[in-house]
Amino acid sequence: MSTRTELSALGEFGLIDRLSATATLRQPSTLRGIGDDAAVLDAGNGQATIITTDMLLEGIHFDLSYCPLAHLGYKAVAVNVSDLAAMYAIPQQITVSLGISNRFSVEAIDELYTGIAQACQAYNVDLVGGDTSASRQGLIISVTAIGTARQDEVVYRSGAAPGEVVCVTGDLGAAYLGLQVLEQNKAEYLANPSMQPSLENRSYVVGRQLKPEARTDIIHELRQLGIRPTAMIDISDGLASEVLHLSRQSKVGFAIYENTLPLDPQSSIVASDFHLVPATIILSGGEDYELLFTLTQTDYEQVRKAGLDITAIGITRAPLEGCVLITKAGQAVEITAQGWQAFKD
Ligand code: ADP
Ligand code: MG
């Protein structure tokens, strides 16, 4: 009898592990295949080409009732550039593939491409191709981004060692809070279409959800200082999931200190309005597109003195010590991969 296994039994990461088992690498030029933020290809002369792809689906990743198409176009590019940044790569080109239902007008697609063009300018990349297809329902947008780095400077998820400083860029949790605000406004609007939802004092968190930025600025600053993280990942799924990826691939434990987690002042106000605990949102919320990385103590000192937009949130340790959050009360709580879905239910 044939068996049927539900996808939910494997989960996204279990499924990717299973698929990657079938991906035999035959080309010597494939330096890194599945398993990091992007693939790394030998481009000759010690150079590498870095390549990544991400797909956004209407109804799953975005809701056009509150996400302007121009912002969506910008975001679709930014999330890919973010994966290149996570490899310490400089972005160069993108391709854009669309599935469009007849619900969309030419003007709507123009608006989407206005956002894509803005992102190309902001990240200094060229749109060099793509594909266009009809879709039965809704909008699908898939972007591939290509970047470059020297082979010996690419940063993988696997390079951290015990006793290093764990860092993040910017602040965390705002994108998830922005989504809560947008969903609440939508529900209120559907219940009472005459009311005008107010975004007063909430524009920062909403902006973080609708128009995230990739932190290529930090990569340029680190490069200027001659500092290379030992391991790095971008924060797309929430800090917990990303810490566990670095831990698994670098074979080190992590201690993260709750009282150091960077939160924008507006995020703490909105979190308390929604009766949400900031640490929980940061660990499980996702979509901040900040960078999580590890630095040697000496490199961290240099970065701190240079005043980059970076916060130290913890330390790496022996693998057997595992991954924990040290709460404000001083308790060590094991970090588990709650992930997006579990959090949403
Ligand atoms: P990220 O969140 O950084 O975009 P993902 O979690 O989406 O990374 O993917 C992790 C790794 O698995 C990446 O190397 C990605 O290229 C690979 N991957 C994801 N989906 C597939 C798939 N359907 N087939 C092959 N590789 C995949
Ligand atoms: Mg990533």
Coordinates of C-alpha atoms and ligand atoms in Angstrom, one line a residue:
M1 CA 0.0 0.0 0.0
S2 CA 1.3 3.4 -0.8
T3 CA 1.6 5.9 2.0
R4 CA 0.7 9.5 2.0
T5 CA 2.7 11.9 4.2
E6 CA 1.3 15.3 4.9
L7 CA 3.7 18.2 4.1
S8 CA 2.9 19.6 7.6
A9 CA 4.5 16.5 9.1
L10 CA 7.9 17.5 7.6
G11 CA 7.5 21.3 7.9
E12 CA 9.3 23.7 5.6
F13 CA 12.8 22.9 6.8
G14 CA 12.2 19.2 6.9
L15 CA 11.0 19.4 3.3
I16 CA 14.0 21.3 2.2
D17 CA 16.4 18.8 3.9
R18 CA 14.5 16.0 2.0
L19 CA 14.8 17.8 -1.4
S20 CA 18.4 18.6 -0.9
A21 CA 19.2 14.9 -0.5
T22 CA 18.3 14.4 -4.1
A23 CA 20.5 17.3 -5.3
T24 CA 23.8 15.6 -6.2
L25 CA 26.4 18.3 -7.0
R26 CA 28.3 17.5 -10.2
Q27 CA 29.9 20.8 -11.1
P28 CA 33.2 21.7 -9.5
S29 CA 32.1 25.3 -9.9
T30 CA 29.3 24.8 -7.4
L31 CA 31.0 25.9 -4.2
R32 CA 27.9 25.9 -2.0
G33 CA 24.5 24.4 -3.0
I34 CA 21.3 24.3 -0.9
G35 CA 21.5 25.2 2.7
D36 CA 22.7 28.7 3.2
D37 CA 21.0 32.1 2.4
A38 CA 22.3 31.8 -1.2
A39 CA 24.3 29.5 -3.4
V40 CA 27.9 30.3 -4.1
L41 CA 29.4 29.6 -7.5
D42 CA 33.1 29.8 -8.7
A43 CA 33.4 32.8 -11.0
G44 CA 37.1 32.3 -11.6
N45 CA 40.1 34.4 -10.4
G46 CA 39.1 33.8 -6.8
Q47 CA 35.8 35.5 -7.3
A48 CA 32.4 34.1 -6.5
T49 CA 28.9 34.6 -7.9
I50 CA 26.2 34.5 -5.2
I51 CA 22.6 33.6 -6.2
T52 CA 19.3 33.5 -4.4
T53 CA 15.6 33.4 -5.1
D54 CA 12.4 34.1 -3.2
M55 CA 8.8 34.0 -4.2
L56 CA 5.9 36.1 -2.8
L57 CA 2.3 34.9 -3.2
E58 CA -0.8 36.9 -2.8
G59 CA -2.9 35.7 0.1
I60 CA 0.2 34.0 1.7
H61 CA 2.9 36.7 1.8
F62 CA 0.9 39.8 1.1
D63 CA -2.6 41.2 1.1
L64 CA -3.3 43.8 -1.5
S65 CA -6.1 45.3 0.5
Y66 CA -3.4 47.1 2.5
C67 CA -0.1 46.5 0.7
P68 CA 0.4 49.1 -2.1
L69 CA 1.8 47.4 -5.3
A70 CA 4.8 49.8 -5.4
H71 CA 5.8 48.7 -1.8
L72 CA 5.3 45.1 -2.8
G73 CA 7.6 45.5 -5.8
Y74 CA 10.2 47.1 -3.5
K75 CA 9.9 44.4 -0.9
A76 CA 10.2 41.5 -3.4
V77 CA 13.6 42.9 -4.4
A78 CA 14.7 43.8 -0.8
V79 CA 14.1 40.3 0.6
N80 CA 16.4 38.8 -2.1
V81 CA 19.1 41.5 -1.7
S82 CA 18.9 40.7 2.1
D83 CA 19.9 37.1 1.4
L84 CA 22.9 38.3 -0.6
A85 CA 23.9 40.7 2.2
A86 CA 23.7 37.7 4.6
M87 CA 26.5 36.1 2.5
Y88 CA 28.6 39.4 2.6
A89 CA 28.0 39.7 -1.1
I90 CA 27.5 42.9 -3.2
P91 CA 24.2 42.7 -5.2
Q92 CA 24.5 43.3 -8.9
Q93 CA 21.5 42.0 -10.9
I94 CA 17.9 40.7 -10.5
T95 CA 15.4 38.9 -12.6
V96 CA 11.7 39.2 -11.9
S97 CA 9.0 36.6 -12.8
L98 CA 5.3 37.3 -12.6
G99 CA 2.1 35.3 -12.5
I100 CA -0.7 37.7 -13.1
S101 CA -4.5 37.1 -13.1
N102 CA -6.8 39.2 -15.3
R103 CA -7.9 41.1 -12.2
F104 CA -4.8 43.3 -12.6
S105 CA -4.7 46.3 -15.0
V106 CA -1.7 47.6 -16.9
E107 CA -1.6 50.5 -14.5
A108 CA -1.4 48.1 -11.5
I109 CA 1.6 46.3 -13.0
D110 CA 3.2 49.7 -13.8
E111 CA 2.9 50.5 -10.1
L112 CA 4.5 47.2 -9.1
Y113 CA 7.4 48.0 -11.4
T114 CA 7.8 51.5 -10.0
G115 CA 8.6 49.9 -6.7
I116 CA 11.0 47.4 -8.4
A117 CA 12.8 50.2 -10.1
Q118 CA 13.1 52.2 -6.8
A119 CA 14.6 49.1 -5.2
C120 CA 17.0 48.7 -8.1
Q121 CA 18.2 52.2 -7.6
A122 CA 18.4 51.9 -3.8
Y123 CA 20.5 48.7 -4.0
N124 CA 22.4 49.6 -7.2
V125 CA 21.2 46.5 -9.1
D126 CA 20.1 46.0 -12.7
L127 CA 16.9 44.3 -13.7
V128 CA 18.1 41.9 -16.5
G129 CA 15.3 39.5 -17.2
G130 CA 12.4 37.4 -15.9
D131 CA 9.3 35.7 -17.1
T132 CA 5.6 36.6 -17.4
S133 CA 2.7 34.3 -17.2
A134 CA -1.0 34.3 -16.7
S135 CA -2.2 33.0 -13.4
R136 CA -5.7 31.6 -12.6
Q137 CA -5.9 33.5 -9.4
G138 CA -4.0 36.3 -7.8
L139 CA -0.5 37.7 -8.1
I140 CA 2.8 35.7 -7.8
I141 CA 6.1 37.5 -7.9
S142 CA 9.4 35.6 -7.9
V143 CA 12.7 37.4 -7.8
T144 CA 16.2 36.0 -8.3
A145 CA 19.2 38.1 -7.2
I146 CA 22.8 37.8 -8.2
G147 CA 25.7 39.2 -6.4
T148 CA 29.5 39.0 -6.1
A149 CA 32.2 38.6 -3.5
R150 CA 35.7 37.2 -3.3
Q151 CA 35.5 33.5 -2.6
D152 CA 37.6 33.8 0.6
E153 CA 35.4 36.6 2.0
V154 CA 31.9 34.9 1.6
V155 CA 30.3 34.4 5.0
Y156 CA 28.4 31.2 5.6
R157 CA 26.1 30.1 8.4
S158 CA 28.7 27.6 9.5
G159 CA 31.7 29.7 10.6
A160 CA 31.0 30.6 14.2
A161 CA 33.1 29.4 17.1
P162 CA 32.5 29.4 20.9
G163 CA 33.3 32.7 22.7
E164 CA 32.2 35.1 19.9
V165 CA 29.9 38.1 20.2
V166 CA 26.4 37.6 18.7
C167 CA 25.2 40.8 16.9
V168 CA 22.1 42.1 15.1
T169 CA 21.7 45.1 13.0
G170 CA 18.9 47.7 13.6
D171 CA 15.9 46.9 15.7
L172 CA 13.7 43.8 15.8
G173 CA 10.0 42.9 16.1
A174 CA 8.6 46.0 14.3
A175 CA 7.6 44.2 11.1
Y176 CA 5.4 41.7 12.9
L177 CA 3.8 44.5 15.0
G178 CA 3.1 46.4 11.7
L179 CA 1.3 43.4 10.4
Q180 CA -0.9 43.2 13.5
V181 CA -1.7 46.9 13.1
L182 CA -2.6 46.4 9.4
E183 CA -4.7 43.3 10.1
Q184 CA -6.6 45.1 12.9
N185 CA -7.3 48.1 10.7
K186 CA -8.5 45.8 8.0
A187 CA -10.9 44.0 10.4
E188 CA -12.2 47.3 11.6
Y189 CA -12.7 48.6 8.1
L190 CA -14.6 45.5 7.1
A191 CA -16.8 45.8 10.1
N192 CA -17.4 49.5 9.5
P193 CA -16.3 50.8 6.0
S194 CA -17.1 54.4 6.8
M195 CA -14.3 54.6 9.4
Q196 CA -10.8 55.8 8.5
P197 CA -8.2 53.7 10.3
S198 CA -5.6 55.8 11.9
L199 CA -1.9 55.0 11.5
E200 CA -0.9 57.8 13.9
N201 CA 2.1 56.7 16.1
R202 CA 2.2 53.5 14.1
S203 CA 3.9 54.6 10.9
Y204 CA 7.2 53.1 11.8
V205 CA 6.0 49.6 12.5
V206 CA 3.7 49.6 9.4
G207 CA 6.6 50.9 7.3
R208 CA 8.8 48.1 8.5
Q209 CA 6.2 45.5 7.4
L210 CA 5.3 47.1 4.0
K211 CA 8.7 48.3 2.9
P212 CA 11.6 46.5 4.6
E213 CA 15.2 47.4 3.7
A214 CA 18.0 44.9 3.1
R215 CA 21.1 45.9 5.2
T216 CA 23.6 46.2 2.4
D217 CA 24.6 49.5 4.1
I218 CA 26.0 47.5 7.0
I219 CA 27.8 45.2 4.7
H220 CA 29.5 48.2 3.0
E221 CA 30.5 49.6 6.4
L222 CA 31.9 46.3 7.6
R223 CA 33.8 45.9 4.4
Q224 CA 35.3 49.4 4.8
L225 CA 36.4 48.5 8.3
G226 CA 37.9 45.3 6.9
I227 CA 35.7 43.2 9.2
R228 CA 34.1 39.9 8.2
P229 CA 31.6 38.2 10.4
T230 CA 32.4 34.5 11.2
A231 CA 28.9 33.4 10.5
M232 CA 25.8 35.3 9.2
I233 CA 22.1 34.9 8.3
D234 CA 19.3 37.3 7.6
I235 CA 16.3 37.5 10.0
S236 CA 13.4 36.5 7.8
D237 CA 11.6 34.0 10.1
G238 CA 12.3 35.3 13.6
L239 CA 15.4 35.4 15.7
A240 CA 14.8 31.9 17.3
S241 CA 14.7 30.1 14.0
E242 CA 17.8 32.0 12.7
V243 CA 19.8 31.4 15.9
L244 CA 19.0 27.7 15.6
H245 CA 20.2 27.7 11.9
L246 CA 23.6 29.3 12.9
S247 CA 23.8 26.9 15.9
R248 CA 23.2 23.8 13.8
Q249 CA 25.5 24.7 11.0
S250 CA 28.3 26.2 13.1
K251 CA 28.0 23.6 15.8
V252 CA 28.0 26.1 18.6
G253 CA 25.6 27.0 21.4
F254 CA 24.1 30.5 21.9
A255 CA 23.2 32.5 24.9
I256 CA 21.0 35.5 24.0
Y257 CA 20.2 38.1 26.6
E258 CA 16.6 39.4 26.6
N259 CA 17.5 42.8 28.1
T260 CA 19.8 43.5 25.1
L261 CA 17.3 42.8 22.3
P262 CA 17.0 46.0 20.3
L263 CA 13.4 47.4 20.2
D264 CA 12.3 50.7 18.6
P265 CA 10.4 52.9 21.2
Q266 CA 7.3 52.8 18.9
S267 CA 7.5 48.9 18.9
S268 CA 7.3 48.7 22.6
I269 CA 4.2 51.0 22.7
V270 CA 2.5 49.0 20.0
A271 CA 3.4 45.7 21.6
S272 CA 1.9 46.8 24.9
D273 CA -1.3 48.0 23.1
F274 CA -1.6 44.5 21.6
H275 CA -0.7 42.8 24.9
L276 CA 2.3 41.2 23.3
V277 CA 5.7 40.5 24.9
P278 CA 8.5 42.1 22.9
A279 CA 10.9 39.1 23.3
T280 CA 8.3 36.7 22.0
I281 CA 7.7 38.8 18.9
I282 CA 11.4 39.2 18.3
L283 CA 12.0 35.5 18.6
S284 CA 9.1 34.3 16.6
G285 CA 7.7 37.2 14.5
G286 CA 10.0 37.4 11.5
E287 CA 10.2 39.7 8.4
D288 CA 12.5 42.2 10.0
Y289 CA 15.3 41.5 7.3
E290 CA 18.0 42.6 9.7
L291 CA 21.3 40.6 9.9
L292 CA 22.2 38.2 12.7
F293 CA 26.0 37.5 12.8
T294 CA 28.9 36.5 15.0
L295 CA 32.1 38.5 15.4
T296 CA 35.4 37.7 17.2
Q297 CA 35.7 39.8 20.4
T298 CA 38.4 42.1 18.8
D299 CA 36.3 42.7 15.7
Y300 CA 33.3 43.5 17.9
E301 CA 35.3 46.1 19.8
Q302 CA 36.2 47.8 16.5
V303 CA 32.6 47.8 15.3
R304 CA 31.4 49.2 18.6
K305 CA 34.0 52.0 18.5
A306 CA 33.0 52.8 14.9
G307 CA 29.4 53.3 16.1
L308 CA 27.7 51.1 13.5
D309 CA 23.9 50.4 13.8
I310 CA 24.7 47.0 15.5
T311 CA 23.7 45.6 18.9
A312 CA 25.5 42.8 20.8
I313 CA 22.8 40.4 22.0
G314 CA 24.7 37.5 23.3
I315 CA 27.6 35.1 23.1
T316 CA 28.4 31.8 21.4
R317 CA 29.4 28.9 23.6
A318 CA 30.2 25.2 23.6
P319 CA 27.7 23.2 21.4
L320 CA 26.6 21.0 24.4
E321 CA 25.5 24.1 26.3
G322 CA 22.7 24.5 23.7
C323 CA 20.8 27.7 22.7
V324 CA 19.1 29.7 25.5
L325 CA 17.5 33.0 26.1
I326 CA 18.6 34.6 29.4
T327 CA 15.5 36.4 30.6
K328 CA 15.4 39.7 32.4
A329 CA 14.9 37.7 35.6
G330 CA 18.1 35.8 34.9
Q331 CA 16.5 32.5 34.0
A332 CA 17.9 30.4 31.1
V333 CA 15.0 29.3 28.7
E334 CA 15.8 27.0 25.9
I335 CA 15.3 28.6 22.4
T336 CA 13.0 26.4 20.3
A337 CA 12.0 26.9 16.7
Q338 CA 8.4 28.0 17.1
G339 CA 8.6 29.5 13.7
W340 CA 6.0 31.7 12.0
Q341 CA 3.1 29.2 11.7
A342 CA 3.1 28.0 15.3
F343 CA 3.2 31.6 16.4
K344 CA 0.3 32.6 14.1
D345 CA -2.1 29.9 15.4
Ligands
ADP1 P1 16.0 32.0 3.2 O1 14.9 32.1 4.3 O2 17.3 32.5 3.5 O3 15.5 32.5 1.8 P2 15.1 29.3 2.8 O4 14.7 28.8 4.2 O5 14.0 29.7 1.9 O6 16.2 30.4 3.0 O7 15.9 28.2 2.1 C1 17.0 27.5 2.7 C2 17.8 26.8 1.7 O8 17.0 25.9 0.9 C3 18.3 27.7 0.6 O9 19.6 27.3 0.2 C4 17.4 27.6 -0.6 O10 18.0 27.8 -1.8 C5 17.0 26.1 -0.5 N1 15.7 25.8 -1.0 C6 14.5 26.3 -0.5 N2 13.4 25.7 -1.2 C7 14.0 24.9 -2.2 C8 13.4 24.0 -3.2 N3 12.1 24.0 -3.4 N4 14.3 23.3 -3.9 C9 15.7 23.4 -3.7 N5 16.2 24.2 -2.7 C10 15.4 24.9 -2.0
MG2 MG 17.9 34.2 4.5

